[in-house]
Coordinates of C-alpha atoms and ligand atoms in Angstrom, one line a residue:
M237 CA 116.0 154.2 75.2
A238 CA 117.6 152.7 71.9
E239 CA 119.2 155.1 69.4
A240 CA 117.3 155.1 66.1
Q241 CA 119.6 153.4 63.4
K242 CA 121.7 155.7 61.4
P243 CA 121.9 153.6 57.6
H244 CA 125.0 153.6 55.8
P245 CA 125.3 156.3 53.4
D246 CA 125.0 154.0 50.4
I247 CA 121.8 153.1 51.9
E248 CA 118.4 154.4 50.4
R249 CA 116.4 153.4 53.3
I250 CA 116.2 150.6 56.0
L251 CA 113.2 148.2 54.6
I252 CA 113.5 146.1 57.8
P253 CA 115.1 146.7 61.0
E254 CA 117.7 145.2 62.9
E255 CA 114.9 144.0 65.7
D256 CA 112.4 143.5 63.7
V257 CA 114.5 141.0 61.7
R258 CA 115.7 139.2 64.6
R259 CA 112.1 138.9 66.4
R260 CA 111.0 137.5 63.1
I261 CA 114.1 134.7 63.3
Q262 CA 113.0 133.8 67.1
E263 CA 109.6 132.8 65.4
L264 CA 110.7 131.0 62.7
A265 CA 112.9 129.3 65.1
R266 CA 110.1 128.3 67.7
E267 CA 108.3 127.3 64.5
I268 CA 110.9 124.8 63.4
S269 CA 111.6 123.6 66.5
R270 CA 107.3 122.4 66.9
D271 CA 107.7 121.3 63.2
Y272 CA 111.1 119.0 63.4
A273 CA 110.2 117.7 66.9
G274 CA 111.8 114.6 67.7
R275 CA 113.7 114.4 64.6
T276 CA 117.5 115.9 64.4
P277 CA 117.5 118.3 60.9
M278 CA 120.5 119.1 59.0
L279 CA 120.6 122.8 58.2
V280 CA 122.0 123.5 54.7
G281 CA 123.4 126.8 54.7
V282 CA 123.7 128.3 51.5
L283 CA 126.6 130.7 51.4
K284 CA 127.7 133.5 51.6
G285 CA 124.1 135.2 52.1
C286 CA 123.2 132.8 54.6
I287 CA 125.9 133.9 57.4
L288 CA 123.3 136.0 60.1
F289 CA 120.6 134.2 59.3
L290 CA 121.5 130.6 60.3
S291 CA 123.8 131.9 63.0
E292 CA 121.2 134.1 64.5
L293 CA 118.4 130.4 63.7
I294 CA 120.4 127.7 65.6
K295 CA 120.7 130.2 68.4
E296 CA 117.5 129.8 68.7
I297 CA 116.0 126.2 67.5
E298 CA 115.8 124.0 70.7
L299 CA 116.5 120.3 69.0
D300 CA 119.6 118.5 67.8
C301 CA 120.5 119.5 64.6
S302 CA 123.5 119.6 62.6
V303 CA 124.9 122.1 59.9
D304 CA 126.6 122.0 56.8
F305 CA 127.0 124.6 53.9
I306 CA 127.1 124.9 50.1
C307 CA 128.3 127.1 48.5
L308 CA 126.4 128.5 44.5
A309 CA 127.0 131.1 42.2
S310 CA 123.8 132.7 40.6
Y311 CA 124.6 136.6 40.1
T312 CA 126.8 138.8 39.4
G313 CA 125.8 142.2 41.0
T314 CA 122.1 142.6 40.8
N315 CA 121.1 140.6 37.8
S316 CA 120.1 137.0 37.8
S317 CA 122.3 135.4 35.4
G318 CA 120.1 132.2 35.8
V319 CA 122.9 130.0 35.5
V320 CA 123.8 127.9 38.7
R321 CA 127.2 127.0 39.8
M322 CA 128.1 124.9 42.6
L323 CA 131.5 126.2 44.1
L324 CA 131.3 124.0 47.3
D325 CA 130.0 121.0 48.2
L326 CA 128.5 119.2 51.6
R327 CA 130.8 117.4 53.4
D328 CA 127.9 115.0 55.2
S329 CA 125.6 112.6 53.5
A330 CA 121.9 113.5 52.9
Q331 CA 121.1 110.0 52.5
G332 CA 118.0 109.6 55.2
R333 CA 118.4 113.3 56.5
D334 CA 115.2 116.3 57.1
M335 CA 117.2 118.6 54.8
L336 CA 116.4 122.3 55.7
V337 CA 117.9 124.7 53.0
I338 CA 118.8 128.4 54.8
E339 CA 118.8 131.2 52.2
D340 CA 118.7 134.7 52.3
I341 CA 116.5 135.4 50.0
V342 CA 114.5 134.0 46.9
D343 CA 114.0 136.1 43.8
T344 CA 113.4 134.3 40.7
G345 CA 113.7 130.9 42.7
L346 CA 116.0 129.7 40.0
T347 CA 119.0 128.6 42.5
I348 CA 116.9 127.2 44.7
G349 CA 115.0 125.5 42.7
Y350 CA 118.4 123.9 40.8
L351 CA 119.3 123.1 44.7
M352 CA 116.1 121.6 45.6
Q353 CA 116.7 118.9 42.3
N354 CA 120.3 118.3 43.0
L355 CA 119.2 117.1 47.1
Q356 CA 116.6 115.2 46.0
T357 CA 119.3 113.0 44.2
R358 CA 120.9 112.5 47.2
G359 CA 118.1 110.1 49.0
P360 CA 117.3 112.4 51.9
R361 CA 113.9 111.8 54.1
T362 CA 112.7 115.5 53.6
V363 CA 113.9 118.5 51.8
E364 CA 112.3 121.8 52.8
V365 CA 113.7 125.6 52.4
C366 CA 113.7 128.3 55.0
T367 CA 114.5 131.8 53.5
L368 CA 114.8 135.1 55.3
L369 CA 113.3 137.3 52.5
D370 CA 111.2 136.4 49.5
K371 CA 110.6 138.5 46.4
P372 CA 107.1 136.7 44.8
E373 CA 107.0 139.2 42.3
C374 CA 110.3 138.2 40.4
R375 CA 109.6 134.0 40.5
K376 CA 110.2 132.4 37.5
I377 CA 109.3 129.1 38.5
G378 CA 106.8 127.4 41.0
I379 CA 108.4 127.2 44.0
Q380 CA 107.0 128.1 47.3
P381 CA 109.7 128.0 50.3
K382 CA 107.6 126.7 53.5
Y383 CA 109.5 129.3 55.8
V384 CA 110.0 132.7 54.8
G385 CA 110.8 135.5 57.2
F386 CA 109.6 138.6 55.1
R387 CA 107.8 138.9 51.6
I388 CA 109.3 141.8 50.4
P389 CA 108.8 144.0 46.7
N390 CA 111.0 143.7 44.0
D391 CA 114.2 146.4 45.5
F392 CA 117.2 145.2 45.2
V393 CA 118.3 145.0 49.1
V394 CA 121.5 144.3 51.2
G395 CA 122.6 143.9 54.9
F396 CA 122.2 141.1 57.3
G397 CA 124.5 138.9 55.1
L398 CA 123.1 140.0 51.7
D399 CA 125.9 142.0 49.4
Y400 CA 126.2 143.9 46.7
N401 CA 129.3 143.1 45.1
E402 CA 130.8 141.5 48.2
R403 CA 130.0 144.8 50.2
Y404 CA 126.9 145.8 52.8
R405 CA 126.9 142.0 54.5
N406 CA 127.8 143.6 57.8
L407 CA 125.2 145.9 57.7
P408 CA 122.7 144.6 60.5
Y409 CA 119.4 145.8 58.9
I410 CA 117.9 145.2 55.5
G411 CA 118.0 148.2 53.1
V412 CA 117.5 149.4 50.1
L413 CA 120.5 150.2 47.7
K414 CA 120.3 153.7 46.6
P415 CA 120.6 153.4 42.7
S416 CA 123.8 155.6 42.6
A417 CA 125.6 153.4 44.8
I418 CA 124.8 150.5 42.0
A419 CA 125.6 152.5 38.9
S420 CA 128.9 153.9 40.7
R421 CA 130.1 150.2 41.2
K422 CA 129.1 148.9 37.8
G423 CA 131.7 147.6 36.2
S424 CA 134.3 148.3 39.4
Ligands
5GP150 P1 117.5 133.5 42.2 O1 118.0 132.4 41.9 O2 116.1 133.4 43.4 O3 116.6 134.5 41.5 O4 118.3 134.6 43.5 C1 118.7 133.8 44.2 C2 120.2 134.7 44.7 O5 120.1 136.0 44.1 C3 120.2 135.1 46.3 O6 121.0 133.9 46.9 C4 120.7 136.2 46.4 O7 122.5 135.9 46.5 C5 120.7 137.2 44.9 N1 119.7 137.9 45.6 C6 118.5 137.8 44.8 N2 117.6 139.4 45.3 C7 119.0 139.8 46.0 C8 118.8 141.0 46.2 O8 117.8 142.0 46.1 N3 119.7 141.2 47.1 C9 121.0 140.8 47.0 N4 122.0 141.3 47.5 N5 121.0 139.3 46.7 C10 119.7 139.2 45.5

């Protein structure tokens, strides 16, 4: 029998264990493979939070697809600045492509709203969003991703690619960070 996961000392509780994350990603991949059958979607990973989600997802997608990346900066620490900057742009043309944006989490929706608007100007055939996590309570704009792994409450989470000031991305589960871990790193 598998041993129970011991959380990192800065984690208050595991919100979604590793097996559940992996199982749900397999389901999303099946859904995407069905919906895009006969097409060659362009998966657009939003760095850096997408890294683990995207790498698990593409292994399970049974289609020809391409992968490209975009890097956006929208947050410092745990608070939304509401300001989105593009740090790295796509290498491939989006013209006529079926684009599927791969996000770690949609919170206020400001980041994905900005990205959707930006991608729409590049002449794609379709643009959809697939996010591992969704915090619908926090939405500031009316945007609903087509594919959602898990709807979660308004807690600050880390792990499975999600960071807090560049830490915790390598945790294999989604966990809620202890308030003390947030407080102790403010301004550091
Ligand atoms: P939004 O623009 O939708 O408010 O935020 C999107 C970005 O904020 C995500 O791509 C992620 O980088 C960051 N973010 C929002 N909520 C959380 C959270 O609970 N944990 C972490 N680690 N990042 C978050």
